Short mmCIF file of C-alpha atoms in Angstrom, two decimals:
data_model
loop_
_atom_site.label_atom_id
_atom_site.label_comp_id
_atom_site.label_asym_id
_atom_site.label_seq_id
_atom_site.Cartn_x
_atom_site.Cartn_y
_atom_site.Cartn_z
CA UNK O 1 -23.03 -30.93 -1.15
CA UNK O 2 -26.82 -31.19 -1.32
CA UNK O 3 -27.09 -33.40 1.00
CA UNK O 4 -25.67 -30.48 3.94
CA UNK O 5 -27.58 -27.54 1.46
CA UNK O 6 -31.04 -29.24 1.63
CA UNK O 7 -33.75 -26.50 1.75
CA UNK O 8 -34.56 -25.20 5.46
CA UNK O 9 -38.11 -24.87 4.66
CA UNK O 10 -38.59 -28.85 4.01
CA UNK O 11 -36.67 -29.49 6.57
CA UNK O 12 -38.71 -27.16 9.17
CA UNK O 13 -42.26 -28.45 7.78
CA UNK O 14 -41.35 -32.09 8.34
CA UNK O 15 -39.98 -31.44 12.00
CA UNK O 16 -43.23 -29.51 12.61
CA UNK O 17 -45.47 -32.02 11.67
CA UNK O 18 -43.38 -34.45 13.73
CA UNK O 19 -43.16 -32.40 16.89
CA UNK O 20 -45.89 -30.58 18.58
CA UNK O 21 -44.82 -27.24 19.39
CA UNK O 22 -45.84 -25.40 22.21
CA UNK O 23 -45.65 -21.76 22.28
CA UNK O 24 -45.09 -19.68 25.61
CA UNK O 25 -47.42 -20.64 28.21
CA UNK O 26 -48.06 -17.77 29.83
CA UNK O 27 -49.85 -14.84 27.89
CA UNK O 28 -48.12 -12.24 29.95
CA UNK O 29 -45.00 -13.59 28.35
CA UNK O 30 -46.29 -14.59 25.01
CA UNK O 31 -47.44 -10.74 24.56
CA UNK O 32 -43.74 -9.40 25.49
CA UNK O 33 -42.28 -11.56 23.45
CA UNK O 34 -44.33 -10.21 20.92
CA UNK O 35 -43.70 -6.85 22.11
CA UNK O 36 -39.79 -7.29 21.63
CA UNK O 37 -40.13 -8.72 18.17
CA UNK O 38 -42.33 -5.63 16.94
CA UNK O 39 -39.08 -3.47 18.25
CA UNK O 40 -37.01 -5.69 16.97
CA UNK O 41 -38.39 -5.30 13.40
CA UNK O 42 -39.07 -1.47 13.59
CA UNK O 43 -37.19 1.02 11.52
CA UNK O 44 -37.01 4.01 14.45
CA UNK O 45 -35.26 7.33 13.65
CA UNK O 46 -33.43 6.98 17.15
CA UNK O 47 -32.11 3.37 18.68
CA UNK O 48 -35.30 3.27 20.73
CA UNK O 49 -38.72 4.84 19.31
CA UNK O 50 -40.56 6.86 21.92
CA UNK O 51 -37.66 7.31 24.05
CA UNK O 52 -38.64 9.39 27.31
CA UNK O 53 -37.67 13.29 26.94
CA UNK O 54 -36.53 12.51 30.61
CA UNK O 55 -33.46 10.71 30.12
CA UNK O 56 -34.33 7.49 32.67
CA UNK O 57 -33.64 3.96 31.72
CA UNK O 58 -35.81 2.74 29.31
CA UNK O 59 -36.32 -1.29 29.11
CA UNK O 60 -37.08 -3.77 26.58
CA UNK O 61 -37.90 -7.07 28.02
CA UNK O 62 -38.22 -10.31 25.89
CA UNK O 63 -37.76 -13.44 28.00
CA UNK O 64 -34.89 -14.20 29.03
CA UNK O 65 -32.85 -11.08 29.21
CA UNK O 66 -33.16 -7.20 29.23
CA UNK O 67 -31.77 -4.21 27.19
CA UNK O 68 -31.61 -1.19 29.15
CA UNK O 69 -31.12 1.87 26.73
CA UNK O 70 -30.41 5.18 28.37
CA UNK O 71 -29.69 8.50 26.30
CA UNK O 72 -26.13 10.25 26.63
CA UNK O 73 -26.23 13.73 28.05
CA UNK O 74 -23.42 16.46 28.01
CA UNK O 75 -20.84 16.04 30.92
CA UNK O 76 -18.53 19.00 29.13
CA UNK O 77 -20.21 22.05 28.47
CA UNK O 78 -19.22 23.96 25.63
CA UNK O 79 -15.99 25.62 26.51
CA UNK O 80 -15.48 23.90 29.81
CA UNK O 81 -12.20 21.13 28.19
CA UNK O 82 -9.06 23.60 28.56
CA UNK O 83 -7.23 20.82 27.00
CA UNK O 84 -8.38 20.31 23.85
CA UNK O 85 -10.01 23.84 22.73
CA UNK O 86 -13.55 25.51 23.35
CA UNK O 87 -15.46 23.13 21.63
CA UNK O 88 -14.69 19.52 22.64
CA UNK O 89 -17.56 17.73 23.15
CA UNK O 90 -17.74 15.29 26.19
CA UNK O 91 -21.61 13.38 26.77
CA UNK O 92 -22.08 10.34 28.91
CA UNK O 93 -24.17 8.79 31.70
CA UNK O 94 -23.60 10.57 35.22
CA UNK O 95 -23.42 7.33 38.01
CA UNK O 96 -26.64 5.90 39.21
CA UNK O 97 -27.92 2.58 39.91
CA UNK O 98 -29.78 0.24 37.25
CA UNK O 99 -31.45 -3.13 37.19
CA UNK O 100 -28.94 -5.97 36.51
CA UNK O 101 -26.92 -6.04 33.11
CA UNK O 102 -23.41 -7.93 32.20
CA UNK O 103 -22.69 -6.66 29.20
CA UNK O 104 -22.58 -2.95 27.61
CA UNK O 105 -22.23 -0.74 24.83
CA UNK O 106 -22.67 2.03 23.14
CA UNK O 107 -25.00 2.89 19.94
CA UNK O 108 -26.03 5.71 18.36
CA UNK O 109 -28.30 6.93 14.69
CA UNK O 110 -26.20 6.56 11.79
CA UNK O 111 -24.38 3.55 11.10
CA UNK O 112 -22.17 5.22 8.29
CA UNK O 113 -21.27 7.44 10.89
CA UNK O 114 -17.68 6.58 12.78
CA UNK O 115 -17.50 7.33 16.69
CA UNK O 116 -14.02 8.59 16.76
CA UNK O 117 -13.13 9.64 20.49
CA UNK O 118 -13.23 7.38 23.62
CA UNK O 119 -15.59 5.29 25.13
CA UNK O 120 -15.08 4.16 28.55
CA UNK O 121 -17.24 2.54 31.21
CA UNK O 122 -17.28 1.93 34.91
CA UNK O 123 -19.64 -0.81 36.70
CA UNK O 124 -20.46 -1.69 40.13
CA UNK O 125 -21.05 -5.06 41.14
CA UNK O 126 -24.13 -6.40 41.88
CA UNK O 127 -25.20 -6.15 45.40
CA UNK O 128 -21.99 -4.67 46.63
CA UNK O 129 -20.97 -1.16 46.70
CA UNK O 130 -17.40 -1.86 44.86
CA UNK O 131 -17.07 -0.02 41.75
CA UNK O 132 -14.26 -1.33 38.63
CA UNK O 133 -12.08 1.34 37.49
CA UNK O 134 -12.29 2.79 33.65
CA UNK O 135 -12.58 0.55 31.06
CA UNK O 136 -12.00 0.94 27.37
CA UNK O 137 -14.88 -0.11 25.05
CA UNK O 138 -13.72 -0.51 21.38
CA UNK O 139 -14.98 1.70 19.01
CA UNK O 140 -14.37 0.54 15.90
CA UNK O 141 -17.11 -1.69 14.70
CA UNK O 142 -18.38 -0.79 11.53
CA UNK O 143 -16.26 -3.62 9.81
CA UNK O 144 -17.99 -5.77 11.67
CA UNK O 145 -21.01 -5.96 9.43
CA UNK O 146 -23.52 -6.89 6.76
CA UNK O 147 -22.11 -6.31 3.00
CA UNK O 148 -22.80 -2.48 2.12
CA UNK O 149 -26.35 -2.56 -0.30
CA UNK O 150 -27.34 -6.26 0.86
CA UNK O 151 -30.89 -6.37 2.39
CA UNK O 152 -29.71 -6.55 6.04
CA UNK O 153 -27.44 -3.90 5.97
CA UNK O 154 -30.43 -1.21 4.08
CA UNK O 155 -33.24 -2.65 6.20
CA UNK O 156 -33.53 0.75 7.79
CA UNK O 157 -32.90 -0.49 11.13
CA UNK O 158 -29.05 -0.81 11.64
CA UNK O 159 -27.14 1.41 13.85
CA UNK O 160 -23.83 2.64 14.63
CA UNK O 161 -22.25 0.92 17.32
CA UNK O 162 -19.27 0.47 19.23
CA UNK O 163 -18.32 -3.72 20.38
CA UNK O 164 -20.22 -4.73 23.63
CA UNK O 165 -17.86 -5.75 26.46
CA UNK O 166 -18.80 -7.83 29.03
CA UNK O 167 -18.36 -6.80 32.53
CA UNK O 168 -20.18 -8.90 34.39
CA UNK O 169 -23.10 -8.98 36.75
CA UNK O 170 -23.53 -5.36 37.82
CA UNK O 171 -26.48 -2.45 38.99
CA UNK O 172 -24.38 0.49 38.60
CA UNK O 173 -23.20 2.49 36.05
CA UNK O 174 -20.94 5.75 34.86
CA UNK O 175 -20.06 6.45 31.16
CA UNK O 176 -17.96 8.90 29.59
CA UNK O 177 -17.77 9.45 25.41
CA UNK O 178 -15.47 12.18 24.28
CA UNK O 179 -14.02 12.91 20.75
CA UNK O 180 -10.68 12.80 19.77
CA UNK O 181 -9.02 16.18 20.02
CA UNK O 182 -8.13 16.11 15.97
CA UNK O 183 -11.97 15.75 15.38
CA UNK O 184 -12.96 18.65 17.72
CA UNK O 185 -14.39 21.88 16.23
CA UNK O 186 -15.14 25.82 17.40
CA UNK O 187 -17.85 25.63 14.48
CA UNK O 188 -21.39 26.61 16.26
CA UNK O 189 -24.22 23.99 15.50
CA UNK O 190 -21.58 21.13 14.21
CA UNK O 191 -21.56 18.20 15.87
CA UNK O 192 -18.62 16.24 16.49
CA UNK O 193 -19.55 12.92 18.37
CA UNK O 194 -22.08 11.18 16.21
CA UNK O 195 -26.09 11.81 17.10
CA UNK O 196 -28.28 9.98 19.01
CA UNK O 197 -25.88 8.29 21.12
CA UNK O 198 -27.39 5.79 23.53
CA UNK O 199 -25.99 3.43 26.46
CA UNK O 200 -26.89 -0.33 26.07
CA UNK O 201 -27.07 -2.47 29.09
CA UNK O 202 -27.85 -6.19 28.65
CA UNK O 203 -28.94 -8.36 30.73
CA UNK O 204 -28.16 -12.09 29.05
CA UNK O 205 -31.35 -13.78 31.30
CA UNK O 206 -30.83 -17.27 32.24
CA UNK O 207 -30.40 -20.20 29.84
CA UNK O 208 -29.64 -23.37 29.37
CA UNK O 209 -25.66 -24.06 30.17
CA UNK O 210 -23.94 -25.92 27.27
CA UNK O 211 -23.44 -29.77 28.51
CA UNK O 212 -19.73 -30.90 29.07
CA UNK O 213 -18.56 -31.23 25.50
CA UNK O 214 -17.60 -35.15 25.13
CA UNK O 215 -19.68 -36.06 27.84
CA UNK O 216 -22.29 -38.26 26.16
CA UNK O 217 -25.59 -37.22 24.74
CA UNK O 218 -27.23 -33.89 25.56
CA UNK O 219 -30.46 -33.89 27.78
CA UNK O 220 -32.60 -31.12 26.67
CA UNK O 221 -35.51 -33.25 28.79
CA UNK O 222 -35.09 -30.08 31.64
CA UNK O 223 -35.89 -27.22 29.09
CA UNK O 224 -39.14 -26.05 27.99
CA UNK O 225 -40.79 -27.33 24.89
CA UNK O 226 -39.70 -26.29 21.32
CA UNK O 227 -41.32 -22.58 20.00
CA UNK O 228 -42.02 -22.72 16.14
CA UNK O 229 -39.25 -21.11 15.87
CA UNK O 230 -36.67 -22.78 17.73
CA UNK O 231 -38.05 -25.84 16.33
CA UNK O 232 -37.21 -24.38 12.62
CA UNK O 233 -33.51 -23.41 14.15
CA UNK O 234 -33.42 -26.91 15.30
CA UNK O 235 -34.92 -28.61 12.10
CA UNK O 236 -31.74 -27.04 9.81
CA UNK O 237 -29.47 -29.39 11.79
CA UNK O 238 -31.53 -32.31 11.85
CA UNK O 239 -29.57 -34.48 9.68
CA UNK O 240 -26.59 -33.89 12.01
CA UNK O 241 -28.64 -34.27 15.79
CA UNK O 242 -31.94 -34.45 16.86
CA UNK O 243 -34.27 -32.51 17.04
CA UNK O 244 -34.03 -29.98 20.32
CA UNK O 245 -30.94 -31.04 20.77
CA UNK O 246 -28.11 -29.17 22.87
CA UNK O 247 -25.28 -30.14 21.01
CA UNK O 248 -24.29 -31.79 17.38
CA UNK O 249 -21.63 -34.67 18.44
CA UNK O 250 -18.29 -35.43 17.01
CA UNK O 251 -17.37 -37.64 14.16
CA UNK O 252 -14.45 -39.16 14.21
CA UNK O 253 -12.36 -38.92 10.49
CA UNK O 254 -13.51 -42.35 9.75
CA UNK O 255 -17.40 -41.16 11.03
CA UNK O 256 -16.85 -38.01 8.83
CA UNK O 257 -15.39 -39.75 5.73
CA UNK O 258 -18.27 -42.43 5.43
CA UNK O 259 -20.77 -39.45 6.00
CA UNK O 260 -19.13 -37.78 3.35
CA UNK O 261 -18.09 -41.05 0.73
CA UNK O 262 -21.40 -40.29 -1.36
CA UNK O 263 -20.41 -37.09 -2.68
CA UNK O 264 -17.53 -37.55 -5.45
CA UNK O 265 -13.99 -35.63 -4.80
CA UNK O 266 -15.66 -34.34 -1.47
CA UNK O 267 -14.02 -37.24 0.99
CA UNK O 268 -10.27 -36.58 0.36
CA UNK O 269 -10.55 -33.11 2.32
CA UNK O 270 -13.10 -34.71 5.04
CA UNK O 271 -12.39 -33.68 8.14
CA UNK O 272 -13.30 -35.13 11.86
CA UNK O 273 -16.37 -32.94 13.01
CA UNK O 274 -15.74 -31.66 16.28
CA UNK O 275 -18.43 -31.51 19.05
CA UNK O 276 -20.69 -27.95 18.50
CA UNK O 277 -22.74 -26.03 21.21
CA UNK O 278 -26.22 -25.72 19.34
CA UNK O 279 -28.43 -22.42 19.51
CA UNK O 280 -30.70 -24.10 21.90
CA UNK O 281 -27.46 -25.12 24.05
CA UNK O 282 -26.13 -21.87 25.06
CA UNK O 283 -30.04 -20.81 25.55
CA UNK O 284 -30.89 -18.69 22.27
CA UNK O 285 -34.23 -16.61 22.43
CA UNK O 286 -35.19 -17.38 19.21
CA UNK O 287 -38.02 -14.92 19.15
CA UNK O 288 -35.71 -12.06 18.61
CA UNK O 289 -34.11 -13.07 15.06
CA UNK O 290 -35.36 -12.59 11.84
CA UNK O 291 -37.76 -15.50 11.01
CA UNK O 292 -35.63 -16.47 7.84
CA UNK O 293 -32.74 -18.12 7.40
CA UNK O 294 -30.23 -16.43 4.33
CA UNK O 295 -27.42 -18.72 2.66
CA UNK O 296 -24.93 -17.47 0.20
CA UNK O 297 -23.83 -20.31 -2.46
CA UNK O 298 -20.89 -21.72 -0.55
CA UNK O 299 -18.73 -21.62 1.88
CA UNK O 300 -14.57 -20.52 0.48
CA UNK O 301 -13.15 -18.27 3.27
CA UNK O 302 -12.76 -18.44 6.83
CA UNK O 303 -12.57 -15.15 8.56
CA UNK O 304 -11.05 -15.24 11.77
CA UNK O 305 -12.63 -13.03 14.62
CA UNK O 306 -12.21 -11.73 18.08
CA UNK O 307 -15.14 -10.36 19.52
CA UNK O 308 -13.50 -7.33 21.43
CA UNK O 309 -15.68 -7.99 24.85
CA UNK O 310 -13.08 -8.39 26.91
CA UNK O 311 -11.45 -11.83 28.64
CA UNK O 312 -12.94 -11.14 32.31
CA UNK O 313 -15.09 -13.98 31.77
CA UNK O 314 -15.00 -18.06 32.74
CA UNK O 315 -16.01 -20.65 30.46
CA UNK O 316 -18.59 -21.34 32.49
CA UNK O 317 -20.29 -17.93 31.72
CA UNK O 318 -19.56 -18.04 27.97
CA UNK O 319 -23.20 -18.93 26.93
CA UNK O 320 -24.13 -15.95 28.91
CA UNK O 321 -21.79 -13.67 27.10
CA UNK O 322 -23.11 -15.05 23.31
CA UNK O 323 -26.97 -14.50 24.79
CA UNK O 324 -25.97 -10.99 25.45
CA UNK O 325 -23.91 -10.54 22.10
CA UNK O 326 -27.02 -11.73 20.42
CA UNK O 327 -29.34 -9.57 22.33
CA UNK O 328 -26.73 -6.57 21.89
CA UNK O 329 -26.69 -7.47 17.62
CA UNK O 330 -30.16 -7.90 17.32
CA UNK O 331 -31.71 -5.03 19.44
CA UNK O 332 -28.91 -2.54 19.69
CA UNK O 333 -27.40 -2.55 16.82
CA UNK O 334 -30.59 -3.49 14.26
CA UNK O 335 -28.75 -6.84 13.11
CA UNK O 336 -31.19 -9.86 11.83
CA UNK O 337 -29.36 -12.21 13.77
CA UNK O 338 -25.81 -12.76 15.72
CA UNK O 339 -23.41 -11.62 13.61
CA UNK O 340 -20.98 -14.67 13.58
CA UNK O 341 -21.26 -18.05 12.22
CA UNK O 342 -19.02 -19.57 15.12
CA UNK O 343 -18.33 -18.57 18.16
CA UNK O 344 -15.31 -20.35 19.75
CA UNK O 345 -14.52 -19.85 23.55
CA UNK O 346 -11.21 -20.00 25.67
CA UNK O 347 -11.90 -23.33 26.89
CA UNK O 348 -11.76 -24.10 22.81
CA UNK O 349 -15.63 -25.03 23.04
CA UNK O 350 -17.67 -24.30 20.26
CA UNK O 351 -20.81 -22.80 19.54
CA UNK O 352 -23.14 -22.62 16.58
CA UNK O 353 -23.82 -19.35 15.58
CA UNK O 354 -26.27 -17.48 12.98
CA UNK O 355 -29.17 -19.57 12.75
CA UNK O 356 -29.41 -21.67 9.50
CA UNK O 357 -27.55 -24.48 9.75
CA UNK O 358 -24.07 -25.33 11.15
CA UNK O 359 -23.24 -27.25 7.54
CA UNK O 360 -24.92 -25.08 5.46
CA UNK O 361 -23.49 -21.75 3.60
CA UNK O 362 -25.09 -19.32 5.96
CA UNK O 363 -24.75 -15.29 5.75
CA UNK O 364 -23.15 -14.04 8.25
CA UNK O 365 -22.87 -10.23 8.84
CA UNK O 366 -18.93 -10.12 10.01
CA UNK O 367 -16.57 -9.06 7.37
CA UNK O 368 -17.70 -6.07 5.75
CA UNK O 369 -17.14 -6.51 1.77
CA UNK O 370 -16.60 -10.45 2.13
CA UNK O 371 -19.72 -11.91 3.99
CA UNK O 372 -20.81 -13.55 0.70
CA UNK O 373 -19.42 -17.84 0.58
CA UNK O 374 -17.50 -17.15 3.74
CA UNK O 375 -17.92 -17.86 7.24
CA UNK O 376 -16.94 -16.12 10.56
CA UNK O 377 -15.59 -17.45 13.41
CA UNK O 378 -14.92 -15.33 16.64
CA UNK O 379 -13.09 -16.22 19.62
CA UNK O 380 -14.62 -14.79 22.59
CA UNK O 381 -12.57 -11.85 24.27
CA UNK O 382 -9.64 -9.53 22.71
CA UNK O 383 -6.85 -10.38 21.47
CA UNK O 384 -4.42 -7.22 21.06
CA UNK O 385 -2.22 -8.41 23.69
CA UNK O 386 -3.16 -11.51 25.21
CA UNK O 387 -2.54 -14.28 23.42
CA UNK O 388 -5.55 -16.61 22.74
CA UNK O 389 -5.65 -19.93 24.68
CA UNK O 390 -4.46 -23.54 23.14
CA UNK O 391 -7.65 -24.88 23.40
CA UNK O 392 -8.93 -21.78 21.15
CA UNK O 393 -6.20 -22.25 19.00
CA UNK O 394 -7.02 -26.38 18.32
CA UNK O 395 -10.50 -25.17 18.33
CA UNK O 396 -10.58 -22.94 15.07
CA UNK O 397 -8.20 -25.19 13.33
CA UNK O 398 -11.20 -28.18 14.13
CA UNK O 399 -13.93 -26.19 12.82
CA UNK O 400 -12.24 -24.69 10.23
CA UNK O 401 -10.69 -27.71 9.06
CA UNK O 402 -14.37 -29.69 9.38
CA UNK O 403 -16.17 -26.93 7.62
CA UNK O 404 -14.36 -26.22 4.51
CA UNK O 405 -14.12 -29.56 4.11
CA UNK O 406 -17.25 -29.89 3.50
CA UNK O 407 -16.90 -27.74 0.80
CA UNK O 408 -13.96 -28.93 -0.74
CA UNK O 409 -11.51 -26.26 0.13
CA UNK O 410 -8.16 -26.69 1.31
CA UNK O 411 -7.35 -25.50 4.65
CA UNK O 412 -3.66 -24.46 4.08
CA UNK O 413 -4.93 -23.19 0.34
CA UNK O 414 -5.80 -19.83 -0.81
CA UNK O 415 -8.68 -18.70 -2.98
CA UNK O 416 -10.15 -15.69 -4.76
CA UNK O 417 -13.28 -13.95 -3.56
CA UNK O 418 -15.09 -10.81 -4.45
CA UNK O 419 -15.45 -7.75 -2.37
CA UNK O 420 -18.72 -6.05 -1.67
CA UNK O 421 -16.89 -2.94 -0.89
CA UNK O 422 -14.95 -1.75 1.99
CA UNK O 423 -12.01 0.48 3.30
CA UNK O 424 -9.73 -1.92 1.61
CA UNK O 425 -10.82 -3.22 -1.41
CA UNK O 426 -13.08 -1.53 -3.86
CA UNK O 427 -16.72 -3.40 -4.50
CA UNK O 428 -16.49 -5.93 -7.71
CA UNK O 429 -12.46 -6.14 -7.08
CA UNK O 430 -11.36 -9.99 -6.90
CA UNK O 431 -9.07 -10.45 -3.78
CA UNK O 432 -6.85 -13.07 -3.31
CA UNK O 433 -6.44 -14.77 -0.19
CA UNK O 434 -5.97 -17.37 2.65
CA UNK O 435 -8.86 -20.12 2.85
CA UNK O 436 -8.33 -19.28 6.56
CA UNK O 437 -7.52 -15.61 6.87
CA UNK O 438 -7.94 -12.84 9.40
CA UNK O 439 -10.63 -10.35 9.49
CA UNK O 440 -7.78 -7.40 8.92
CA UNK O 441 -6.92 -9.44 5.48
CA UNK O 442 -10.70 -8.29 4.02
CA UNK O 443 -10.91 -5.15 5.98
CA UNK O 444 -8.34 -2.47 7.29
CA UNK O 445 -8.83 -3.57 11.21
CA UNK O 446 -7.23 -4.21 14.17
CA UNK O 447 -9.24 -7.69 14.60
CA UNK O 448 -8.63 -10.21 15.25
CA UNK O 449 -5.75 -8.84 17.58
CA UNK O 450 -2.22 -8.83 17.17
CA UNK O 451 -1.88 -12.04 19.41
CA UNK O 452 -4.23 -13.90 17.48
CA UNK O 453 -3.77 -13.18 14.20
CA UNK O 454 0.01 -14.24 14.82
CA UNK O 455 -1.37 -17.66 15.37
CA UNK O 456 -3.09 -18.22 11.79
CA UNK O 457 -0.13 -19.73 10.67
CA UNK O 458 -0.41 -22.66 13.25
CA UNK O 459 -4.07 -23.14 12.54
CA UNK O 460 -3.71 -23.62 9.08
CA UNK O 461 -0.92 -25.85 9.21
CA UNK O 462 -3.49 -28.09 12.31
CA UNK O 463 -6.56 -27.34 10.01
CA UNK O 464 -4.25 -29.04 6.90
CA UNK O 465 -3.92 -32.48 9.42
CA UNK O 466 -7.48 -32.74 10.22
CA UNK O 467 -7.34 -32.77 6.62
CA UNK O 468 -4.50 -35.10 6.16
CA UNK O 469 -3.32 -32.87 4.29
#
């Protein structure tokens, strides 16, 4: 596979020498761009250094988007919950308005630390004065996550977090954390919500819209020119689209298998490649990722994902919702990048994810324990009880199919990889398991959902025909 597992830096030099890249034209923007990428790579004690002792809104603003991050206060005082003893702890953000955000969640100091209570949210619209009723934010996350000891994960700025859920355009907000009543305590001085807990509010800023997928060849004429470093994001793909461009194309299985007929025992397991969203299609800000791009040695495992954010979105608005995942990753929660490889939406599209390459074996930080030669692939929304959407369904079993391939691994197969560590298997212990599993199969979780993890079967046994297998 060296043709797909070329280095990224050759690739990026030639593409800069070929391209003339222009950086932000403004300085105003240029300098808080700069700004956000200094936060970005900080290693604060809290989620936000030099938080005001006030308590208002605080904003970072890289262009596009926004991350308001407001500190939790107590709603409960000590004493005041008759239900569950003298001591429950409730904190939370009392109603008030806000600039605009879609998307929210909830971080806080230690990412070893679990939040184990309730997190629920309430929004009002934007420009109305209609509010939604409660909603549930999922708190388990940590699984979700670079490999315990790898670089990312001890960088010094990771945080706990809870999954961001998406809740549309909105300028109001009320949140409420409390702990569960088994994890309560009368002990004076202990606390029993973790510390430093913080309300995220992302704003996804306005991108570029993916183009219809099948609908000819992208036109990324309308966007601004190429940054360095959406040029580099761009240059990893080159041998699959040009450069800047919004979207790699299909291949049919005849395309794919005459791309492919050069490397021996490789063609057999070929796959058609299905149309993918790039970065600069759903409108990433590269500025707020790492600079470098980090591969593990190849890709064996498929992890299947939901991302927990809720399905109150349209397809239409799915770029949106991965701009704000990415923002919510990167700044929130201290990630290097987006956590996924793939993102898949219910409209089946698909959409590159962690920068590096969409053929190459790139790191992804989404199975805790098994991050290292696997990829992950999220559908957008939860899945606990709705079931996931056809088009989702045909879309994983396209990618997953296509990818492997690529790697000579058998859709329908099973394999052996090593865990890193986790709640489930013990670091250094060799696991056995499906070349397309879930994420609860490397990691005791509730993800990918009960509805969609039901549906594995049927995508391996789709995945195996793309394979003609």
């Amino acid at each position: 596979m060296h043709r797909f597992l070329a280095s990224s830096i050759g690739v990026t030099c030639a593409a800069a020498l070929s391209l003339p890249l222009v950086l932000p034209a403004s300085p105003a923007s240029a300098a808080t761009l700069a700004s956000a990428a200094t936060l970005a790579s900080a290693a604060p004690v809290n989620p936000r250094s030099g938080e005001p002792a006030s308590g208002e809104p605080r904003s970072v603003e890289p262009l596009p988007g926004s991350t308001q991050s407001i500190p939790l206060a107590p709603l409960v005082p000590l004493g005041g919950d008759r239900a569950g003893g003298p001591a429950a702890p409730e904190q939370g953000v009392t109603r008030r308005g806000v600039r605009s955000f879609s998307m929210v969640g909830v971080v806080w100091d230690d990412p070893e630390t679990e939040l184990r209570g309730r997190v629920q949210v309430r929004t009002r619209a934007t420009g109305t004065a209609r509010w939604s009723g409660w909603q549930d934010i999922e708190t388990h996350n940590q699984e979700h996550a670079a490999d315990p000891e790898s670089a990312e994960r001890a960088s010094g700025r990771v945080r706990g977090s809870t999954a961001p859920l998406w809740v549309g355009a909105s300028d109001g907000v009320e949140l409420r954390v409390r702990a569960e009543i088994e994890h309560r305590t009368g002990v004076p001085g202990v606390q029993t919500l973790p510390s430093g807990l913080r309300l995220e509010l992302v704003d996804p800023g306005v991108g570029a819209e993916p183009p219809p997928v099948g609908g000819g060849s992208a036109d990324a004429s309308r966007l601004e020119p190429l940054t360095a470093e959406a040029a580099a994001a761009s240059a990893v793909n080159a041998e699959l689209a040009p450069l800047g461009a919004l979207e790699i194309p299909a291949l049919s299985a005849r395309e794919a298998e005459q791309q492919a007929a050069a490397e021996p025992g490789v063609a057999a397991r070929v796959a058609p490649r299905p149309t993918i969203v790039t970065r600069r299609g759903w409108g990433a800000d590269e500025k707020l990722r790492e600079r470098q791009f980090l591969y593990t040695k190849r890709v064996k495992v498929a992890f299947v994902h939901h991302t927990a954010s809720g399905n109150n979105y349209s397809c239409s608005q799915a770029a949106s919702v991965i701009r704000s995942i990415y923002r919510y990753h990167v700044l929130s929660t201290g990630w290097r990048d987006i956590g996924y490889n793939f993102l898949i939406d219910k409209c089946g599209t698909i959409y590159e994810g962690r920068a590096g390459g969409v053929a190459k074996a790139v790191m992804g930080a989404h199975t805790r324990g098994f991050n290292a030669n696997s990829m992950g692939v999220a559908v957008i929304g939860s899945y606990g009880t709705t079931k996931p959407s056809g088009a989702a369904v045909t879309g994983i079993a396209k990618l997953t199919a296509w990818k492997l391939g690529l790697y000579g691994a058998v859709a329908n197969g099973k394999t052996y990889l090593t865990s890193g560590g986790g709640n489930l298997y013990a670091k250094g212990k060799k696991v056995r398991l499906n070349v397309i599993s879930g994420h609860r199969d490397g990691f005791a979780t509730d993800c990918p959902g009960r509805s969609l993890y039901s549906r594995l079967g049927t995508i391996r046994s789709q995945a195996a025909r793309y394979q003609s297998r």
